[in-house]
mmCIF file of C-alpha atoms in Angstrom:
data_model
loop_
_atom_site.group_PDB
_atom_site.id
_atom_site.type_symbol
_atom_site.label_atom_id
_atom_site.label_comp_id
_atom_site.label_asym_id
_atom_site.label_seq_id
_atom_site.Cartn_x
_atom_site.Cartn_y
_atom_site.Cartn_z
ATOM 1 C CA MET T 1461 69.030 53.769 -12.394
ATOM 2 C CA THR T 1462 67.623 54.020 -16.192
ATOM 3 C CA THR T 1463 69.516 55.718 -19.257
ATOM 4 C CA GLN T 1464 67.708 57.455 -21.854
ATOM 5 C CA ARG T 1465 68.892 57.433 -25.407
ATOM 6 C CA VAL T 1466 69.005 61.377 -26.491
ATOM 7 C CA HIS T 1467 68.859 62.035 -30.337
ATOM 8 C CA PRO T 1468 71.968 63.581 -31.388
ATOM 9 C CA ALA T 1469 70.540 66.870 -32.587
ATOM 10 C CA ILE T 1470 69.200 67.704 -29.044
ATOM 11 C CA GLY T 1471 72.660 67.668 -27.889
ATOM 12 C CA ASP T 1472 73.673 67.839 -24.171
ATOM 13 C CA PRO T 1473 70.013 67.473 -22.266
ATOM 14 C CA ALA T 1474 70.832 70.017 -19.498
ATOM 15 C CA GLU T 1475 71.963 72.677 -22.206
ATOM 16 C CA PHE T 1476 68.805 71.770 -24.260
ATOM 17 C CA VAL T 1477 66.481 72.492 -21.122
ATOM 18 C CA ARG T 1478 68.193 75.887 -20.458
ATOM 19 C CA ARG T 1479 67.562 76.855 -23.850
ATOM 20 C CA GLN T 1480 63.954 76.105 -23.498
ATOM 21 C CA LEU T 1481 63.494 77.536 -20.460
ATOM 22 C CA SER T 1482 65.243 80.914 -21.677
ATOM 23 C CA PHE T 1483 63.107 80.831 -25.073
ATOM 24 C CA LYS T 1484 59.999 80.205 -22.747
ATOM 25 C CA LYS T 1485 61.202 83.298 -20.599
ATOM 26 C CA SER T 1486 61.064 85.480 -23.656
ATOM 27 C CA CYS T 1487 57.493 84.187 -24.533
ATOM 28 C CA ASP T 1488 56.459 84.927 -21.616
ATOM 29 C CA TYR T 1489 57.782 88.135 -21.369
ATOM 30 C CA PHE T 1490 56.584 89.022 -24.519
ATOM 31 C CA ASP T 1491 52.821 87.868 -23.755
ATOM 32 C CA ALA T 1492 52.988 89.914 -20.394
ATOM 33 C CA HIS T 1493 54.185 93.230 -21.920
ATOM 34 C CA TYR T 1494 52.896 93.205 -25.506
ATOM 35 C CA PHE T 1495 51.261 96.544 -25.267
ATOM 36 C CA GLU T 1496 54.047 98.064 -23.382
ATOM 37 C CA LEU T 1497 56.598 97.012 -26.090
ATOM 38 C CA LEU T 1498 53.739 97.673 -28.902
ATOM 39 C CA ALA T 1499 53.681 101.459 -27.300
ATOM 40 C CA ARG T 1500 57.556 101.533 -26.953
ATOM 41 C CA TYR T 1501 58.487 99.936 -30.284
ATOM 42 C CA PRO T 1502 55.712 100.674 -32.630
ATOM 43 C CA ASP T 1503 55.826 99.147 -36.222
ATOM 44 C CA GLN T 1504 59.409 97.679 -35.248
ATOM 45 C CA TYR T 1505 60.925 94.165 -34.844
ATOM 46 C CA VAL T 1506 62.098 93.025 -31.389
ATOM 47 C CA GLY T 1507 64.474 90.605 -30.297
ATOM 48 C CA ILE T 1508 63.987 89.209 -26.925
ATOM 49 C CA PHE T 1509 66.557 86.833 -25.379
ATOM 50 C CA ASP T 1510 65.903 85.445 -21.849
ATOM 51 C CA GLY T 1511 63.303 87.310 -20.965
ATOM 52 C CA GLU T 1512 64.686 91.036 -22.118
ATOM 53 C CA VAL T 1513 64.724 93.171 -25.322
ATOM 54 C CA ARG T 1514 68.259 92.859 -26.606
ATOM 55 C CA ALA T 1515 67.703 94.926 -29.971
ATOM 56 C CA HIS T 1516 64.778 96.550 -31.800
ATOM 57 C CA SER T 1517 64.720 97.957 -35.582
ATOM 58 C CA SER T 1518 62.400 98.857 -38.266
ATOM 59 C CA ASP T 1519 64.434 96.662 -40.612
ATOM 60 C CA ILE T 1520 64.493 92.757 -39.980
ATOM 61 C CA HIS T 1521 68.370 92.662 -41.539
ATOM 62 C CA ASP T 1522 69.210 95.332 -39.130
ATOM 63 C CA LEU T 1523 67.847 93.731 -35.984
ATOM 64 C CA LEU T 1524 69.710 90.619 -37.056
ATOM 65 C CA ALA T 1525 72.761 92.505 -37.520
ATOM 66 C CA ARG T 1526 72.417 94.285 -34.079
ATOM 67 C CA LEU T 1527 71.616 90.755 -32.384
ATOM 68 C CA ASP T 1528 74.737 89.397 -34.104
ATOM 69 C CA SER T 1529 77.018 92.486 -32.850
ATOM 70 C CA LEU T 1530 75.743 91.651 -29.375
ATOM 71 C CA GLN T 1531 76.494 87.857 -29.710
ATOM 72 C CA VAL T 1532 72.718 87.056 -29.042
ATOM 73 C CA PRO T 1533 72.010 83.908 -30.368
ATOM 74 C CA ARG T 1534 69.508 83.988 -33.348
ATOM 75 C CA ASP T 1535 68.163 80.409 -32.932
ATOM 76 C CA ASN T 1536 66.991 81.083 -29.282
ATOM 77 C CA SER T 1537 65.803 84.535 -29.350
ATOM 78 C CA LEU T 1538 62.102 85.597 -30.103
ATOM 79 C CA ILE T 1539 61.747 87.843 -32.758
ATOM 80 C CA GLU T 1540 58.485 89.437 -33.218
ATOM 81 C CA ILE T 1541 57.244 92.502 -34.990
ATOM 82 C CA LEU T 1542 55.000 95.066 -33.270
ATOM 83 C CA GLU T 1543 52.404 96.110 -36.052
ATOM 84 C CA THR T 1544 50.329 99.237 -34.889
ATOM 85 C CA ASN T 1545 47.912 98.375 -38.038
ATOM 86 C CA PRO T 1546 48.278 94.714 -38.768
ATOM 87 C CA LEU T 1547 47.014 93.168 -41.615
ATOM 88 C CA PRO T 1548 43.784 90.941 -41.083
ATOM 89 C CA LYS T 1549 44.762 87.519 -41.152
ATOM 90 C CA VAL T 1550 42.807 84.973 -43.535
ATOM 91 C CA LEU T 1551 42.666 81.511 -42.602
#
């Protein structure tokens, strides 16, 4: 049996994998339901955690406060704005 060294910043490898899978679930949900979310939450920020919309608001600070009040971890939540008329992106 081999052992691998894990960088201390990662912490428990099993917890790290669980958090990564949770974040991927949220990203997949956002991609699959983008147009539904845009229709439901136009020009609002959404906070998605573990594949579910946990909070929404037109103000980012309010959204973060709502996530905090629900004890949803910010660092593992997908936070996106659903703009109905996004500005063109210049590369």
